[in-house]
Coordinates of C-alpha atoms in Angstrom, one line a residue:
X253 CA 0.0 0.0 0.0
X254 CA 1.5 3.3 -1.1
X255 CA 0.1 6.9 -0.5
X256 CA 2.0 9.7 -2.1
X257 CA 1.1 13.4 -1.6
X258 CA 2.9 16.1 -3.6
X259 CA 2.6 19.9 -3.1
X260 CA 4.1 22.3 -5.7
X261 CA 4.9 26.0 -5.3
X262 CA 5.8 28.7 -7.7
X263 CA 9.0 29.5 -5.7
X264 CA 10.7 28.2 -2.6
X265 CA 8.6 28.6 0.5
X266 CA 9.2 28.0 4.2
X267 CA 7.2 25.0 5.4
X268 CA 5.5 24.9 8.8
X269 CA 5.1 21.7 10.7
X270 CA 3.0 19.1 8.9
X271 CA 0.7 16.6 10.7
X272 CA 0.5 13.2 9.1
X273 CA -2.1 10.5 9.7
X274 CA -0.8 7.6 7.5
X275 CA -0.1 4.7 9.8
X276 CA -2.7 1.9 9.7
X277 CA -4.4 1.1 13.0
X278 CA -3.5 -2.3 14.4
X279 CA -6.3 -4.5 15.8
X280 CA -7.5 -8.0 16.1
X281 CA -8.2 -8.0 12.4
X282 CA -5.2 -6.1 11.1
X283 CA -1.5 -6.6 11.7
X284 CA 0.9 -3.9 10.6
X285 CA 4.0 -5.6 9.2
X286 CA 5.9 -2.5 8.2
X287 CA 5.5 1.3 7.7
X288 CA 7.9 3.8 6.2
X289 CA 7.3 7.5 5.7
X290 CA 9.7 9.4 3.4
X291 CA 9.6 13.2 3.3
X292 CA 11.3 15.4 0.7
X293 CA 12.9 17.8 1.5
X294 CA 14.4 16.1 4.5
X295 CA 12.4 16.6 7.7
X296 CA 12.5 15.6 11.4
X297 CA 9.6 13.2 12.0
X298 CA 8.3 12.6 15.5
X299 CA 5.5 10.2 16.4
X300 CA 2.7 10.5 19.0
X301 CA -0.9 9.3 19.6
X302 CA -4.0 11.5 19.7
X303 CA -6.9 11.1 22.1
X304 CA -8.4 8.3 20.0
X305 CA -5.0 6.4 19.8
X306 CA -4.5 7.3 16.2
X307 CA -0.8 7.4 15.3
X308 CA 0.3 11.0 14.4
X309 CA 3.5 11.9 12.7
X310 CA 4.8 15.5 12.8
X311 CA 7.3 16.6 10.2
X312 CA 9.3 19.7 10.8
X313 CA 11.5 21.3 8.1
X314 CA 14.8 23.3 8.2
X315 CA 15.1 24.2 4.5
X316 CA 13.0 26.0 2.0
X317 CA 11.6 24.2 -1.0
X318 CA 9.3 24.6 -4.1
X319 CA 8.2 20.9 -3.8
X320 CA 7.0 18.8 -0.9
X321 CA 6.6 15.1 -1.3
X322 CA 5.3 12.8 1.5
X323 CA 5.5 9.2 0.5
X324 CA 4.1 6.5 2.8
X325 CA 4.5 2.8 2.2
X326 CA 2.8 0.2 4.5
X327 CA 2.4 -3.5 4.5
X328 CA -0.5 -5.1 6.5
X329 CA -2.0 -8.4 7.1
X330 CA -5.8 -8.2 7.0
X331 CA -7.7 -11.0 8.7
X332 CA -11.3 -9.6 8.8
X333 CA -13.9 -12.1 7.5
X334 CA -16.2 -11.4 4.6
X335 CA -19.4 -12.4 6.5
X336 CA -18.8 -11.5 10.2
X337 CA -21.0 -12.8 13.0
X338 CA -21.6 -10.3 15.8
X339 CA -22.1 -11.5 19.4
X340 CA -24.4 -8.7 20.5
X341 CA -25.2 -8.7 24.2
X342 CA -28.7 -9.9 25.1
X343 CA -29.5 -6.4 26.6
X344 CA -28.8 -4.8 23.2
X345 CA -30.3 -7.2 20.7
X346 CA -33.5 -5.2 20.5
X347 CA -33.6 -1.5 19.9
X348 CA -34.2 0.7 21.8
X349 CA -31.7 -0.4 24.5
X350 CA -29.8 1.4 27.1
X351 CA -26.0 1.7 27.2
X352 CA -24.4 0.9 30.6
X353 CA -23.5 4.0 32.6
X354 CA -19.8 3.3 32.0
X355 CA -20.3 2.9 28.2
X356 CA -22.4 6.0 28.0
X357 CA -19.8 8.0 29.9
X358 CA -16.9 6.7 27.8
X359 CA -18.8 7.2 24.5
X360 CA -19.4 10.9 25.4
X361 CA -19.3 13.1 22.3
X362 CA -19.4 10.0 20.0
X363 CA -23.0 9.5 21.0
X364 CA -23.9 13.2 20.6
X365 CA -25.0 14.7 17.2
X366 CA -22.3 17.0 15.8
X367 CA -24.4 19.0 13.4
X368 CA -27.4 21.2 14.0
X369 CA -30.8 19.8 13.0
X370 CA -33.2 22.5 14.1
X371 CA -36.2 21.1 12.2
X372 CA -35.3 17.5 13.2
X373 CA -35.3 16.6 9.5
X374 CA -32.3 14.2 9.9
X375 CA -33.6 12.6 13.1
X376 CA -37.0 12.1 11.5
X377 CA -35.4 10.5 8.5
X378 CA -33.4 8.2 10.7
X379 CA -36.4 7.2 12.8
X380 CA -38.1 6.1 9.6
X381 CA -35.9 2.9 9.7
X382 CA -37.2 1.9 13.2
X383 CA -39.7 -0.8 12.6
X384 CA -41.9 -0.5 15.7
X385 CA -41.4 -0.4 19.5
X386 CA -39.0 -3.4 19.4
X387 CA -36.6 -3.5 16.4
X388 CA -33.7 -5.9 15.9
X389 CA -30.7 -3.7 16.5
X390 CA -28.4 -5.1 13.8
X391 CA -31.1 -5.1 11.2
X392 CA -31.9 -1.5 12.0
X393 CA -28.3 -0.4 11.5
X394 CA -28.0 -2.4 8.3
X395 CA -31.2 -0.8 7.0
X396 CA -29.9 2.6 7.9
X397 CA -26.7 2.0 6.0
X398 CA -28.5 0.7 2.9
X399 CA -30.9 3.6 3.3
X400 CA -28.1 6.1 2.9
X401 CA -26.9 4.4 -0.3
X402 CA -30.5 4.4 -1.6
X403 CA -31.1 8.1 -0.7
X404 CA -27.7 9.4 -2.0
X405 CA -26.0 8.9 -5.3
X406 CA -22.3 8.4 -5.1
X407 CA -20.2 11.2 -6.7
X408 CA -16.5 11.5 -6.4
X409 CA -15.3 14.9 -5.2
X410 CA -11.7 16.1 -5.2
X411 CA -12.4 19.4 -3.5
X412 CA -11.7 19.8 0.2
X413 CA -14.3 19.6 2.9
X414 CA -17.3 17.4 3.6
X415 CA -21.0 18.2 3.2
X416 CA -23.2 18.4 6.3
X417 CA -25.7 15.5 6.7
X418 CA -28.6 17.8 5.8
X419 CA -26.7 19.0 2.7
X420 CA -26.2 15.4 1.6
X421 CA -29.9 14.6 2.1
X422 CA -31.0 17.7 0.3
X423 CA -28.6 17.4 -2.7
X424 CA -29.0 13.6 -3.0
X425 CA -25.4 13.1 -3.9
X426 CA -22.1 12.9 -2.1
X427 CA -18.7 11.2 -1.8
X428 CA -17.7 8.4 0.6
X429 CA -17.0 10.8 3.3
X430 CA -20.4 12.4 2.9
X431 CA -22.0 8.9 3.1
X432 CA -20.0 8.1 6.3
X433 CA -21.0 11.4 8.0
X434 CA -24.6 11.0 7.1
X435 CA -24.7 7.5 8.4
X436 CA -22.8 8.2 11.7
X437 CA -24.9 11.3 12.4
X438 CA -28.1 9.5 11.7
X439 CA -27.1 6.7 14.1
X440 CA -26.2 9.2 16.8
X441 CA -29.7 10.8 16.4
X442 CA -31.1 7.4 17.3
X443 CA -29.0 7.2 20.4
X444 CA -26.0 5.1 19.2
X445 CA -22.4 5.8 19.7
X446 CA -20.7 6.2 16.3
X447 CA -17.4 7.3 14.9
X448 CA -16.0 8.1 11.5
X449 CA -13.2 6.0 10.1
X450 CA -10.7 7.1 7.4
X451 CA -8.4 4.7 5.6
X452 CA -8.1 2.7 2.4
X453 CA -10.4 0.5 0.4
X454 CA -8.9 -2.6 -1.2
X455 CA -10.9 -3.3 -4.4
X456 CA -9.0 -5.8 -6.6
X457 CA -12.2 -6.8 -8.5
X458 CA -13.1 -3.2 -8.9
X459 CA -16.7 -4.0 -7.9
X460 CA -16.9 -1.5 -5.1
X461 CA -17.9 2.1 -5.3
X462 CA -15.4 4.8 -4.3
X463 CA -12.3 3.2 -5.8
X464 CA -10.2 4.1 -8.8
X465 CA -8.4 0.9 -9.7
X466 CA -7.6 -1.7 -7.1
X467 CA -7.6 0.6 -4.1
X468 CA -8.0 4.2 -2.9
X469 CA -8.5 6.3 0.2
X470 CA -12.0 5.7 1.7
X471 CA -14.2 6.7 4.6
X472 CA -16.8 4.7 6.5
X473 CA -18.2 4.5 10.0
X474 CA -18.4 2.3 13.1
X475 CA -21.2 1.9 15.6
X476 CA -20.7 0.7 19.2
X477 CA -23.1 -2.1 20.1
X478 CA -22.6 -3.8 23.6
X479 CA -21.2 -7.3 23.3
X480 CA -20.1 -6.9 19.7
X481 CA -18.1 -3.7 20.2
X482 CA -17.4 -1.4 17.3
X483 CA -19.3 -2.7 14.2
X484 CA -18.0 -1.5 10.8
X485 CA -20.5 -0.1 8.3
X486 CA -19.6 1.1 4.8
X487 CA -22.7 2.8 3.6
X488 CA -21.1 3.7 0.2
X489 CA -21.0 0.0 -0.6
X490 CA -23.8 -1.2 1.7
X491 CA -21.2 -3.3 3.5
X492 CA -21.0 -4.6 7.0
X493 CA -17.6 -5.7 8.4
X494 CA -14.1 -4.6 7.3
X495 CA -12.7 -7.5 5.2
X496 CA -11.6 -5.1 2.5
X497 CA -11.1 -1.9 4.6
X498 CA -7.8 -0.7 6.1
X499 CA -8.4 1.8 8.9
X500 CA -5.9 4.6 9.6
X501 CA -7.9 6.9 11.9
X502 CA -11.1 6.8 13.9
X503 CA -12.5 10.2 14.8
X504 CA -15.5 12.0 16.2
X505 CA -15.6 14.5 13.3
X506 CA -14.5 14.0 9.7
X507 CA -12.4 17.1 9.9
X508 CA -10.1 15.4 12.4
X509 CA -9.1 12.7 9.8
X510 CA -7.1 14.7 7.3
X511 CA -4.1 12.5 6.1
X512 CA -1.8 15.4 5.5
X513 CA -2.2 18.9 7.0
X514 CA 0.3 21.7 7.3
X515 CA 1.2 25.3 6.3
X516 CA 3.7 27.3 4.4
X517 CA 5.0 30.9 4.4
X518 CA 4.9 32.5 1.0
X519 CA 3.0 34.8 -1.3
X520 CA -0.7 34.1 -1.8
X521 CA -0.3 33.0 -5.4
X522 CA 2.7 30.8 -4.6
X523 CA 0.8 27.5 -4.2
X524 CA 0.4 25.7 -7.5
X525 CA -1.5 22.6 -6.5
X526 CA -1.5 19.3 -4.8
X527 CA -1.7 15.7 -6.2
X528 CA -2.4 12.4 -4.4
X529 CA -1.6 9.0 -5.7
X530 CA -2.8 5.8 -3.8
X531 CA -2.2 2.2 -4.7
X532 CA -3.3 -0.8 -2.7
X533 CA -2.1 -4.2 -3.9
X534 CA -2.0 -7.8 -2.6
X535 CA 1.3 -9.5 -1.9
X536 CA 1.9 -13.1 -3.0
X537 CA 1.7 -15.5 -0.1

């Protein structure tokens, strides 16, 4: 897996510190075999973890440059199953259910809607997937994920930023990050704890939406269900489970999951542009 970001400037500029979120998250389903991040011009790279235990690299520069290249290469072993079975606690099999006091306290802002919904349009839309006073929890979440894909047409966007959930509903189109935000926010409006996930989609058969070639950057979401823990939902592809997903960052708000962020000192017209190239390939066993 290779992720290369290139910035070009009209003349040499002084680069400020750059924050990099490029290291895949290790878990029961994913083992990180190797990771190498090369930065040109030469930089001092230090590592830390944020509040969600995402690995953060900070690159600081001593020289001026007209080109910045950040090249990340990682090798992972992905063991997630295609058809996962979730051992949901008996207390949470049927919705609505109540999180334990400890779970509720720890979920905190992840269970709190992050966008204004003054007319309750989003919450009303989400409640439309609740099939009566006692609804199977997993079926509800699957229906909500599929509902996002049926409501919204996928459209790739290279511009920065993410639509609000209401914008996505009103426009009827969006990118994978818009799908993920709409799903997570809808789940929160129903009382679930949810988080956004940013990473890579492995798509060797090119049968998944949101991928150019065999792989690309991607965004999806996870919902916390007692007993099962964090369950992966990819509303862009109506998927459940992460057999073809490689997570890098889990966040409360999509704006916290920018792979490369930084600044430079130069004239306002100095910046010429940015390009991103991502390849995800399988290694022979």
